[in-house]
Coordinates of C-alpha atoms in Angstrom, one line a residue:
M1 CA 197.8 52.3 40.7
R2 CA 199.6 53.1 42.6
A3 CA 202.6 53.1 44.2
L4 CA 205.5 54.9 43.9
L5 CA 207.7 52.4 45.2
T6 CA 211.1 52.7 46.0
T7 CA 212.5 51.8 43.1
G8 CA 210.4 50.2 42.9
L9 CA 208.4 52.7 41.9
T10 CA 204.0 52.0 42.5
G11 CA 205.1 53.6 42.4
L12 CA 207.8 54.2 40.4
V13 CA 210.2 55.4 42.1
L14 CA 209.6 53.2 44.5
A15 CA 210.6 55.1 47.1
L16 CA 211.0 58.2 45.8
G17 CA 212.6 59.6 48.8
G18 CA 213.6 63.2 48.9
C19 CA 211.5 64.7 46.1
G20 CA 212.4 68.3 45.4
P21 CA 215.6 70.3 45.6
A22 CA 217.7 70.1 48.7
P23 CA 217.6 73.2 50.9
E24 CA 220.4 75.6 50.3
T25 CA 223.1 75.9 52.9
P26 CA 224.0 79.6 53.6
S27 CA 227.6 80.6 52.9
A28 CA 229.9 81.1 55.8
S29 CA 230.6 84.6 54.7
A30 CA 227.0 85.5 54.2
P31 CA 225.4 87.7 56.8
Q32 CA 222.9 85.8 59.0
E33 CA 219.6 87.3 60.2
A34 CA 218.7 86.9 63.8
A35 CA 216.2 84.1 64.4
P36 CA 212.6 85.5 64.8
A37 CA 211.2 85.3 68.3
A38 CA 209.1 82.2 68.9
A39 CA 205.4 82.7 68.5
P40 CA 203.4 82.4 71.7
S41 CA 202.0 78.9 72.1
R42 CA 198.3 78.3 71.8
P43 CA 196.1 75.3 71.6
P44 CA 195.6 73.8 68.1
A45 CA 192.4 74.8 66.3
A46 CA 189.5 72.4 66.6
P47 CA 189.0 70.2 63.6
A48 CA 186.2 71.0 61.3
A49 CA 183.0 68.9 61.6
P50 CA 183.2 65.6 59.7
R51 CA 182.0 66.0 56.1
R52 CA 179.4 63.6 54.7
F53 CA 177.8 63.3 51.3
E54 CA 175.3 60.7 50.0
F55 CA 174.2 59.8 46.5
Q56 CA 171.8 57.2 45.2
G57 CA 172.7 55.5 41.9
E58 CA 172.2 52.5 39.7
G59 CA 174.3 50.7 37.1
V60 CA 174.9 47.4 35.4
F61 CA 177.9 45.5 36.9
G62 CA 178.8 42.0 36.0
G63 CA 175.8 42.0 33.7
E64 CA 173.4 42.7 36.6
A65 CA 171.4 45.8 37.3
V66 CA 172.3 47.2 40.7
A67 CA 171.0 50.0 42.9
Y68 CA 173.5 51.4 45.2
R69 CA 174.2 54.2 47.8
M70 CA 177.4 56.1 47.9
I71 CA 178.6 57.6 51.1
A72 CA 181.6 60.0 50.9
G73 CA 183.0 61.5 54.0
D74 CA 185.4 61.7 56.9
T75 CA 186.3 59.1 59.6
L76 CA 188.3 60.4 62.5
V77 CA 191.3 58.2 63.4
P78 CA 193.0 59.1 66.7
A79 CA 196.8 59.2 67.1
P80 CA 198.7 57.5 70.0
E81 CA 199.0 59.0 73.4
G82 CA 196.1 61.5 73.0
R83 CA 197.8 63.5 70.1
P84 CA 195.5 64.9 67.4
G85 CA 195.0 62.3 64.8
A86 CA 193.7 62.5 61.2
R87 CA 190.5 62.4 59.2
Y88 CA 190.4 59.8 56.5
F89 CA 188.2 60.6 53.6
S90 CA 186.7 57.6 51.9
F91 CA 184.1 56.6 49.4
T92 CA 181.7 53.7 50.4
Y93 CA 179.5 51.9 47.9
L94 CA 176.6 49.9 49.4
R95 CA 174.3 47.7 47.3
E96 CA 170.7 48.6 48.1
D97 CA 169.0 45.7 46.5
G98 CA 171.2 42.7 47.2
G99 CA 169.5 40.9 50.0
D100 CA 171.1 40.4 53.4
A101 CA 173.7 43.2 53.7
A102 CA 175.1 41.8 56.9
S103 CA 176.6 38.8 55.2
R104 CA 177.6 40.6 52.0
P105 CA 181.4 40.8 51.3
V106 CA 183.1 44.1 52.0
V107 CA 186.3 45.1 50.0
F108 CA 188.6 47.8 51.4
I109 CA 190.7 49.3 48.6
F110 CA 193.7 51.6 48.6
N111 CA 196.5 52.5 46.2
G112 CA 200.1 53.0 47.3
G113 CA 202.9 55.6 46.8
P114 CA 203.3 56.0 49.7
G115 CA 201.4 59.2 49.1
S116 CA 198.9 58.1 46.5
A117 CA 195.1 58.5 46.8
S118 CA 192.7 55.8 45.7
I119 CA 191.7 57.8 42.6
W120 CA 193.4 55.2 40.3
M121 CA 191.5 52.1 41.3
H122 CA 188.4 54.2 42.1
M123 CA 188.1 55.7 38.7
G124 CA 189.8 52.9 36.8
L125 CA 188.3 49.7 38.1
F126 CA 186.1 49.6 41.2
G127 CA 183.9 52.7 41.0
P128 CA 180.5 52.7 39.2
R129 CA 181.9 55.3 36.8
R130 CA 185.3 55.2 35.1
I131 CA 187.5 57.4 32.9
A132 CA 186.4 57.1 29.3
M133 CA 189.4 56.2 27.0
D134 CA 188.8 55.2 23.4
D135 CA 192.4 54.2 23.2
P136 CA 193.8 53.6 26.7
V137 CA 197.4 53.7 25.4
N138 CA 196.8 57.1 23.8
P139 CA 194.5 58.8 26.3
P140 CA 193.4 62.4 26.1
V141 CA 195.9 64.7 27.7
T142 CA 193.9 68.0 27.3
A143 CA 190.2 68.8 27.8
P144 CA 187.5 67.8 27.2
F145 CA 187.7 64.6 29.3
A146 CA 184.8 62.3 29.8
L147 CA 183.4 59.6 32.2
E148 CA 181.4 56.5 31.3
D149 CA 179.6 53.8 33.2
N150 CA 181.9 51.1 34.4
P151 CA 180.7 47.6 33.6
Y152 CA 183.7 46.1 35.4
S153 CA 183.0 47.2 39.0
I154 CA 182.3 44.3 41.3
L155 CA 179.6 46.2 43.1
D156 CA 177.2 43.4 42.1
V157 CA 178.9 41.0 44.5
A158 CA 180.5 43.1 47.2
D159 CA 180.3 46.5 48.9
L160 CA 183.3 48.7 48.3
V161 CA 185.3 51.1 50.4
L162 CA 187.9 53.3 48.7
I163 CA 190.3 54.7 51.3
D164 CA 192.6 57.8 50.9
P165 CA 195.4 57.9 53.6
P166 CA 196.2 61.2 55.3
G167 CA 197.9 63.7 53.0
T168 CA 196.1 62.3 50.0
G169 CA 192.8 62.9 48.4
F170 CA 190.8 65.0 50.9
S171 CA 192.3 63.3 53.9
E172 CA 194.5 65.2 56.3
I173 CA 196.2 65.2 59.6
L174 CA 194.3 67.3 62.1
P175 CA 195.6 70.6 63.4
G176 CA 198.4 70.0 65.9
G177 CA 198.9 66.4 64.7
D178 CA 202.2 64.8 64.1
P179 CA 202.9 63.4 60.6
S180 CA 205.0 60.6 62.0
D181 CA 201.9 59.1 63.5
F182 CA 200.7 58.3 60.0
Y183 CA 203.7 58.6 57.6
G184 CA 205.4 55.3 58.1
T185 CA 205.1 51.6 57.4
Q186 CA 204.0 50.7 60.9
A187 CA 202.1 53.9 61.7
D188 CA 200.2 53.7 58.4
A189 CA 199.2 50.1 58.9
A190 CA 197.9 50.7 62.5
A191 CA 195.9 53.7 61.3
T192 CA 194.4 51.9 58.4
A193 CA 193.4 49.0 60.6
A194 CA 191.8 51.6 63.0
F195 CA 189.9 53.1 60.1
I196 CA 188.6 49.7 59.0
E197 CA 187.5 48.8 62.6
S198 CA 185.7 52.1 62.8
W199 CA 183.9 51.4 59.5
L200 CA 182.8 48.0 60.7
I201 CA 181.5 49.5 63.9
E202 CA 179.6 52.2 62.1
H203 CA 178.0 49.9 59.5
D204 CA 177.6 46.8 61.8
R205 CA 179.3 44.5 59.3
W206 CA 181.0 42.1 61.7
N207 CA 179.5 39.0 59.9
S208 CA 180.5 40.1 56.4
P209 CA 183.4 38.5 54.6
R210 CA 186.2 41.0 54.5
Y211 CA 188.9 41.6 51.8
L212 CA 191.7 44.0 51.3
V213 CA 192.9 45.2 47.9
G214 CA 196.2 47.1 47.7
A215 CA 198.2 48.3 44.7
S216 CA 201.9 48.9 44.5
Y217 CA 203.1 50.1 48.0
G218 CA 199.5 49.4 48.9
T219 CA 200.4 45.7 48.9
T220 CA 202.8 46.4 51.8
R221 CA 200.0 48.4 53.5
A222 CA 197.7 45.4 53.0
A223 CA 200.1 42.9 54.6
M224 CA 200.9 45.1 57.5
T225 CA 197.3 46.1 58.0
A226 CA 196.2 42.5 58.0
R227 CA 198.5 41.8 60.9
N228 CA 197.3 44.9 62.8
L229 CA 193.7 43.8 62.3
A230 CA 194.5 40.4 63.8
G231 CA 196.1 42.1 66.7
G232 CA 198.7 41.2 69.3
P233 CA 201.3 42.7 71.6
M234 CA 203.8 43.3 68.9
N235 CA 201.5 45.6 66.9
R236 CA 201.6 49.4 67.3
S237 CA 198.0 49.4 68.7
Q238 CA 199.0 47.0 71.5
R239 CA 195.5 45.4 71.2
M240 CA 194.2 41.9 70.4
T241 CA 191.8 43.3 67.8
G242 CA 190.8 39.9 66.4
I243 CA 189.5 41.1 63.0
S244 CA 190.1 38.4 60.5
L245 CA 190.1 38.6 56.7
D246 CA 188.8 36.2 54.0
G247 CA 191.2 37.4 51.3
I248 CA 193.9 39.9 50.3
V249 CA 194.5 41.0 46.7
L250 CA 198.0 42.3 45.8
I251 CA 198.1 44.3 42.6
G252 CA 201.6 45.1 41.4
Q253 CA 203.2 43.6 44.6
A254 CA 205.9 45.6 46.3
L255 CA 206.5 43.4 49.3
L256 CA 209.4 41.4 48.1
S257 CA 212.0 41.7 45.3
P258 CA 214.6 39.1 44.3
D259 CA 217.7 38.9 46.5
G260 CA 221.0 39.6 44.7
A261 CA 221.8 41.4 41.5
N262 CA 221.8 38.1 39.4
E263 CA 218.4 37.0 40.6
A264 CA 216.9 40.5 40.1
Q265 CA 218.3 40.7 36.6
A266 CA 216.9 37.3 35.5
A267 CA 213.6 38.0 37.1
G268 CA 213.0 41.1 35.0
L269 CA 213.5 39.4 31.7
G270 CA 209.9 38.3 31.3
A271 CA 208.7 41.9 31.5
M272 CA 211.3 43.1 29.0
A273 CA 210.2 40.3 26.6
A274 CA 206.6 41.3 27.0
A275 CA 207.4 44.9 26.1
A276 CA 209.6 43.9 23.2
W277 CA 206.7 41.7 21.9
Y278 CA 204.2 44.5 22.2
H279 CA 206.3 46.9 20.1
G280 CA 207.0 44.3 17.5
Q281 CA 210.7 44.0 18.3
A282 CA 210.6 40.4 19.3
G283 CA 208.4 37.3 19.3
E284 CA 207.0 37.7 15.9
G285 CA 204.3 35.1 15.1
E286 CA 204.0 34.0 18.8
T287 CA 201.4 34.8 21.4
L288 CA 202.4 37.1 24.3
D289 CA 201.9 34.4 26.9
A290 CA 203.9 31.8 24.9
F291 CA 206.7 34.1 24.2
V292 CA 207.0 35.4 27.8
A293 CA 207.0 31.8 29.0
Q294 CA 209.9 31.0 26.8
A295 CA 211.8 34.0 28.1
E296 CA 211.2 33.0 31.7
R297 CA 212.3 29.5 31.1
F298 CA 215.5 30.8 29.5
A299 CA 216.0 33.1 32.5
V300 CA 215.9 30.2 34.9
E301 CA 217.7 27.5 33.0
D302 CA 220.4 29.5 31.1
Y303 CA 220.5 33.2 31.9
L304 CA 220.8 33.0 35.7
P305 CA 223.6 30.4 35.6
A306 CA 225.4 32.6 33.0
L307 CA 225.1 35.6 35.2
Y308 CA 226.5 33.7 38.1
L309 CA 229.6 32.8 36.0
G310 CA 230.3 36.5 35.5
D311 CA 233.6 37.2 33.6
A312 CA 234.3 33.5 33.5
L313 CA 231.6 33.3 30.8
Q314 CA 233.6 33.9 27.6
G315 CA 233.8 33.0 23.9
E316 CA 231.0 31.0 22.2
A317 CA 229.2 30.4 25.4
R318 CA 228.9 34.2 26.1
A319 CA 227.9 34.9 22.5
A320 CA 225.2 32.3 22.7
I321 CA 223.7 33.9 25.8
A322 CA 223.8 37.3 24.1
A323 CA 222.0 35.9 21.0
Q324 CA 219.3 34.4 23.1
L325 CA 219.0 37.5 25.2
S326 CA 218.7 39.5 22.0
R327 CA 215.9 37.3 20.8
F328 CA 213.8 38.0 23.9
T329 CA 214.6 41.7 24.5
G330 CA 214.9 43.0 20.9
L331 CA 218.2 44.6 21.7
S332 CA 221.2 43.8 19.5
P333 CA 223.8 41.3 20.7
A334 CA 226.4 44.0 20.5
R335 CA 224.4 46.3 22.8
L336 CA 223.9 43.5 25.2
Q337 CA 227.6 42.7 25.2
A338 CA 228.3 46.3 25.9
E339 CA 226.0 46.1 28.9
N340 CA 227.8 43.0 30.2
L341 CA 224.7 41.0 29.4
R342 CA 222.9 43.0 32.1
P343 CA 220.7 45.6 30.5
S344 CA 219.0 47.7 33.2
T345 CA 215.4 48.8 32.9
A346 CA 216.5 52.3 32.1
V347 CA 218.8 51.1 29.3
F348 CA 216.0 48.8 27.9
R349 CA 213.4 51.6 27.9
S350 CA 215.7 53.9 26.0
A351 CA 217.2 51.4 23.6
L352 CA 214.3 49.3 22.4
L353 CA 212.8 52.0 20.2
E354 CA 215.9 54.2 19.9
E355 CA 215.7 54.2 16.1
E356 CA 212.2 55.6 16.2
G357 CA 213.3 58.3 18.7
L358 CA 211.0 57.0 21.5
H359 CA 211.4 55.7 25.0
L360 CA 209.1 53.5 26.9
G361 CA 207.0 54.0 30.1
A362 CA 208.2 52.3 33.2
Y363 CA 204.8 52.0 34.8
D364 CA 203.4 50.7 31.5
A365 CA 205.7 49.8 28.6
R366 CA 203.0 50.2 26.1
F367 CA 203.2 54.0 26.4
T368 CA 205.9 55.9 24.6
L369 CA 207.1 59.5 24.4
P370 CA 209.8 61.2 22.2
A371 CA 213.2 60.5 23.7
T372 CA 215.1 63.3 25.3
G373 CA 218.1 61.5 26.6
E374 CA 218.0 59.3 29.6
P375 CA 214.4 58.2 30.5
G376 CA 213.3 59.5 33.8
R377 CA 215.2 62.8 33.5
P378 CA 214.5 65.2 35.0
D379 CA 211.5 63.7 36.7
P380 CA 211.2 59.9 36.9
V381 CA 207.5 60.1 37.6
G382 CA 206.1 63.3 36.1
D383 CA 208.0 62.6 32.8
D384 CA 207.2 58.9 32.7
P385 CA 205.4 58.2 29.3
A386 CA 202.6 56.4 31.1
M387 CA 202.1 58.5 34.1
A388 CA 202.4 61.8 32.2
Q389 CA 199.7 60.8 29.7
Y390 CA 197.0 59.1 31.8
T391 CA 197.1 61.4 34.9
P392 CA 195.3 64.4 33.4
S393 CA 192.2 62.4 32.5
Y394 CA 192.1 60.8 35.9
V395 CA 192.4 64.1 37.8
A396 CA 189.8 65.9 35.7
G397 CA 187.5 62.8 35.7
L398 CA 187.5 62.6 39.5
R399 CA 186.4 66.2 39.7
Q400 CA 183.6 65.6 37.2
Y401 CA 182.6 62.6 39.3
L402 CA 182.4 64.7 42.4
D403 CA 180.1 67.1 40.6
E404 CA 177.9 64.3 39.4
T405 CA 177.5 62.9 42.9
G406 CA 177.3 66.2 44.8
V407 CA 180.5 65.9 46.7
A408 CA 181.1 69.6 47.1
I409 CA 184.5 70.2 48.6
D410 CA 186.3 73.4 47.7
A411 CA 189.8 72.1 48.1
P412 CA 192.4 70.3 45.9
Y413 CA 192.1 66.5 45.7
E414 CA 195.7 65.2 46.2
A415 CA 196.1 62.4 43.7
I416 CA 199.8 61.8 44.6
A417 CA 201.4 63.8 47.4
F418 CA 205.2 63.6 46.9
G419 CA 205.8 65.3 50.2
V420 CA 204.1 62.4 52.0
N421 CA 206.4 60.0 50.0
G422 CA 209.5 61.9 50.9
A423 CA 208.6 62.0 54.6
W424 CA 207.8 58.3 54.8
D425 CA 209.5 56.1 57.5
Y426 CA 210.0 52.7 55.9
T427 CA 211.6 51.3 59.1
V428 CA 210.0 48.2 60.6
R429 CA 211.6 48.0 64.0
P430 CA 212.0 44.8 66.0
P431 CA 210.3 42.9 67.4
A432 CA 207.9 43.6 64.5
S433 CA 208.5 41.6 61.3
D434 CA 208.6 42.9 57.8
A435 CA 205.6 42.9 55.5
V436 CA 206.3 39.5 53.9
E437 CA 206.6 37.9 57.3
A438 CA 203.4 39.7 58.3
L439 CA 201.6 38.2 55.3
A440 CA 203.0 34.7 55.9
G441 CA 202.1 35.0 59.6
V442 CA 198.5 36.0 59.1
M443 CA 198.1 33.2 56.5
R444 CA 199.5 30.7 59.0
A445 CA 197.2 31.9 61.8
N446 CA 194.1 32.1 59.6
R447 CA 193.7 28.8 57.7
D448 CA 191.0 30.3 55.5
L449 CA 192.8 33.4 54.3
R450 CA 193.4 33.4 50.6
V451 CA 195.8 35.7 48.6
M452 CA 195.5 36.7 44.9
V453 CA 198.6 38.2 43.2
A454 CA 197.7 40.3 40.1
T455 CA 200.4 41.7 37.8
G456 CA 200.5 43.6 34.5
Q457 CA 202.8 42.1 32.0
M458 CA 203.9 45.5 30.7
D459 CA 204.8 46.7 34.2
L460 CA 208.6 47.3 34.3
V461 CA 208.4 48.5 38.0
T462 CA 206.6 45.8 39.9
H463 CA 207.0 43.2 37.3
T464 CA 205.8 39.6 36.9
G465 CA 209.2 38.1 37.8
S466 CA 209.0 39.9 41.2
A467 CA 205.5 38.7 41.7
D468 CA 206.6 35.1 41.1
Y469 CA 209.5 35.6 43.4
L470 CA 207.1 36.6 46.2
V471 CA 204.9 33.5 45.7
R472 CA 207.9 31.2 45.7
H473 CA 210.1 32.7 48.4
G474 CA 207.6 34.6 50.7
G475 CA 206.8 31.6 52.9
L476 CA 203.1 31.8 51.9
A477 CA 200.7 28.9 52.1
Q478 CA 201.0 27.8 48.5
D479 CA 197.6 26.1 48.3
R480 CA 195.9 29.4 49.1
V481 CA 197.7 31.7 46.7
I482 CA 196.6 32.3 43.1
S483 CA 198.6 34.3 40.6
R484 CA 197.1 36.2 37.6
R485 CA 198.6 38.2 34.8
Y486 CA 197.1 40.8 32.6
P487 CA 198.2 42.4 29.3
S488 CA 198.8 45.9 30.7
G489 CA 201.0 47.7 33.1
H490 CA 201.2 48.9 36.7
M491 CA 197.5 49.7 36.5
P492 CA 196.3 46.4 35.1
Y493 CA 192.9 47.7 34.3
L494 CA 193.8 50.2 31.6
G495 CA 192.0 48.8 28.6
D496 CA 189.2 46.4 28.3
D497 CA 191.4 43.4 27.5
S498 CA 192.8 43.7 31.0
A499 CA 189.9 45.2 33.0
R500 CA 187.5 42.5 31.9
P501 CA 189.5 39.5 33.1
L502 CA 190.7 41.3 36.2
S503 CA 187.1 42.1 37.1
E504 CA 186.1 38.5 36.5
D505 CA 188.9 37.2 38.6
L506 CA 188.1 39.6 41.5
R507 CA 184.5 38.7 41.3
A508 CA 185.3 35.0 41.6
F509 CA 187.8 35.7 44.4
V510 CA 185.5 37.6 46.7
T511 CA 182.7 35.1 46.2
G512 CA 184.9 32.2 47.4
G513 CA 186.1 30.8 44.2
E514 CA 189.4 31.3 42.3

C-alpha cells in the first residue's frame, strides 16, 4: 500500500484530513485560566547519532539463489534555510554476488498515505521475507503470526531501497525542526529527492539505472520527486540536480481522477463489476477479465451518454440502462433506480452482500466484515474490512523481521501516522505544476523514461478506471507507458495469483523490457 488518499483513499481516505476529534471550544461563561508563562528559550537538543544496522542473508528470488546485504539506518536530510531537518530511516538491499554493482539497477520504493511507512511493499512484495498468509483474504488477526521467504522479491535483478518518510516508520523530524518542511506535496518531494541524491553519493551509484516505485499517494510523490531529481529553478531546491530516471512504477495511482461527476461514475464501473464477479453476484460463467471488459465497454458506449442525459433519460431507455447496470454491478434495477443510476462506492459496498449481512472492503473488495450500518463508520480506515484484517499481521511481522535481522530499536514503528496525514499541505503553488504535469514534463525531457501503471482490479479506491483515465488524459508519452492489472486490491501483491505476475512484470520493467 499505501495511501490514504483523499478520497481517494491509498489511501483510503484519500486525504483523510483532520483525523481525530476537533478541539473543544471553551464556553463563554466558563472561567478561563491565565496562560502559563512562556518557558525560557533554549537551543534544540542535538540529534542522536545516526543508527546503522547490517545483516547478511541469502534467498531464492526469481528462481535464482542470491546473496545479499541489508543496511538499515538513518540518512540526515537538511531543511531549507539552515533549519533542523529530518532523519530518514530506510532499508537497503544490495546483491553481493551479482557482478558489476555500479551498473546494477537501483529501485527506490515508498508507500503513500501521506503518512504511511514502506512496511506494506517491504513485507508484502519487495523484501526477502514476507508476511505468511495461507489465505490472503482471511489473514490471521491475532497471534501467532509468521514470516516466510519471499520468492517474488526482485532482488535478483535490482538493488532495493525502502524509504520511510519523516513521521513514519522510525523516521523523524529532528529536534527543533518544522513539520512544514516535510509534510506537504512539494516539501516531501524535495526531501525525497535529497534522500535519493544522498544515497547515490554514499553508494557511488551514478552509473546505475534508477527507478522509482510509489503506491497510492506515493505515486504523487514519485512524479513530484522525479521532477525534483531532474532539477530546475521552479523546484523547491532551486538546483539543477540533473539526476535522471529510467523508469517510474505507479501502483494504485493517485495522480489524476476523472473530471466531472459523470466521468467519475462511469470510470468506477469496472471495479464494481470485478467485485460483483468475485462474490458471485454477477458475470457467472465468464472470466474476470472478459466480464470487466464488457462492463467498461458499456460504461463508455452507453452508461456515460445516459448519465449525461440526466433526468431527460426516461421510460424504456432508462429501464434498459438500469437493467444493464444491474447485470454488471449485481444490484437490483430497483435499487439502481432509487440511486438515480449513480450508485456510490459506499452504497455498492453495503448493498452487494446486504442479504448476507456483510459489507465489502474499499481497499480490497475481496474482504468482508459483518455489516453495522454504513460502511466506513465510525472509522473509514480502521474499520475497513481489508485494512482491519491485514494490518495486524504486517505490524507484527515487521517486528519479527527486525528481530531476525538484528535491527534493535526500542521505539514504535509507525506503520501509518494519521497525524502526518492530517497536517499535510497538498498545495502545489505556482509557478510549480501539479503532479500529472510534472510526470508528463519529465517524460518529455527524458526520452528514455518509461512508466508502468499497475492496478488491482478489486481496488475500489484507486481503481482501474482512474488508472486508465491517467494514461489517456495525463499528457504522457503513450509509447512509453504500459498498464497492468492484477486480481487483487489496493495492495496488488496480496495473494500469489497477483504477486507472481506483478513480480514478473516488475522484473521485466527494470531490466529494460515490458
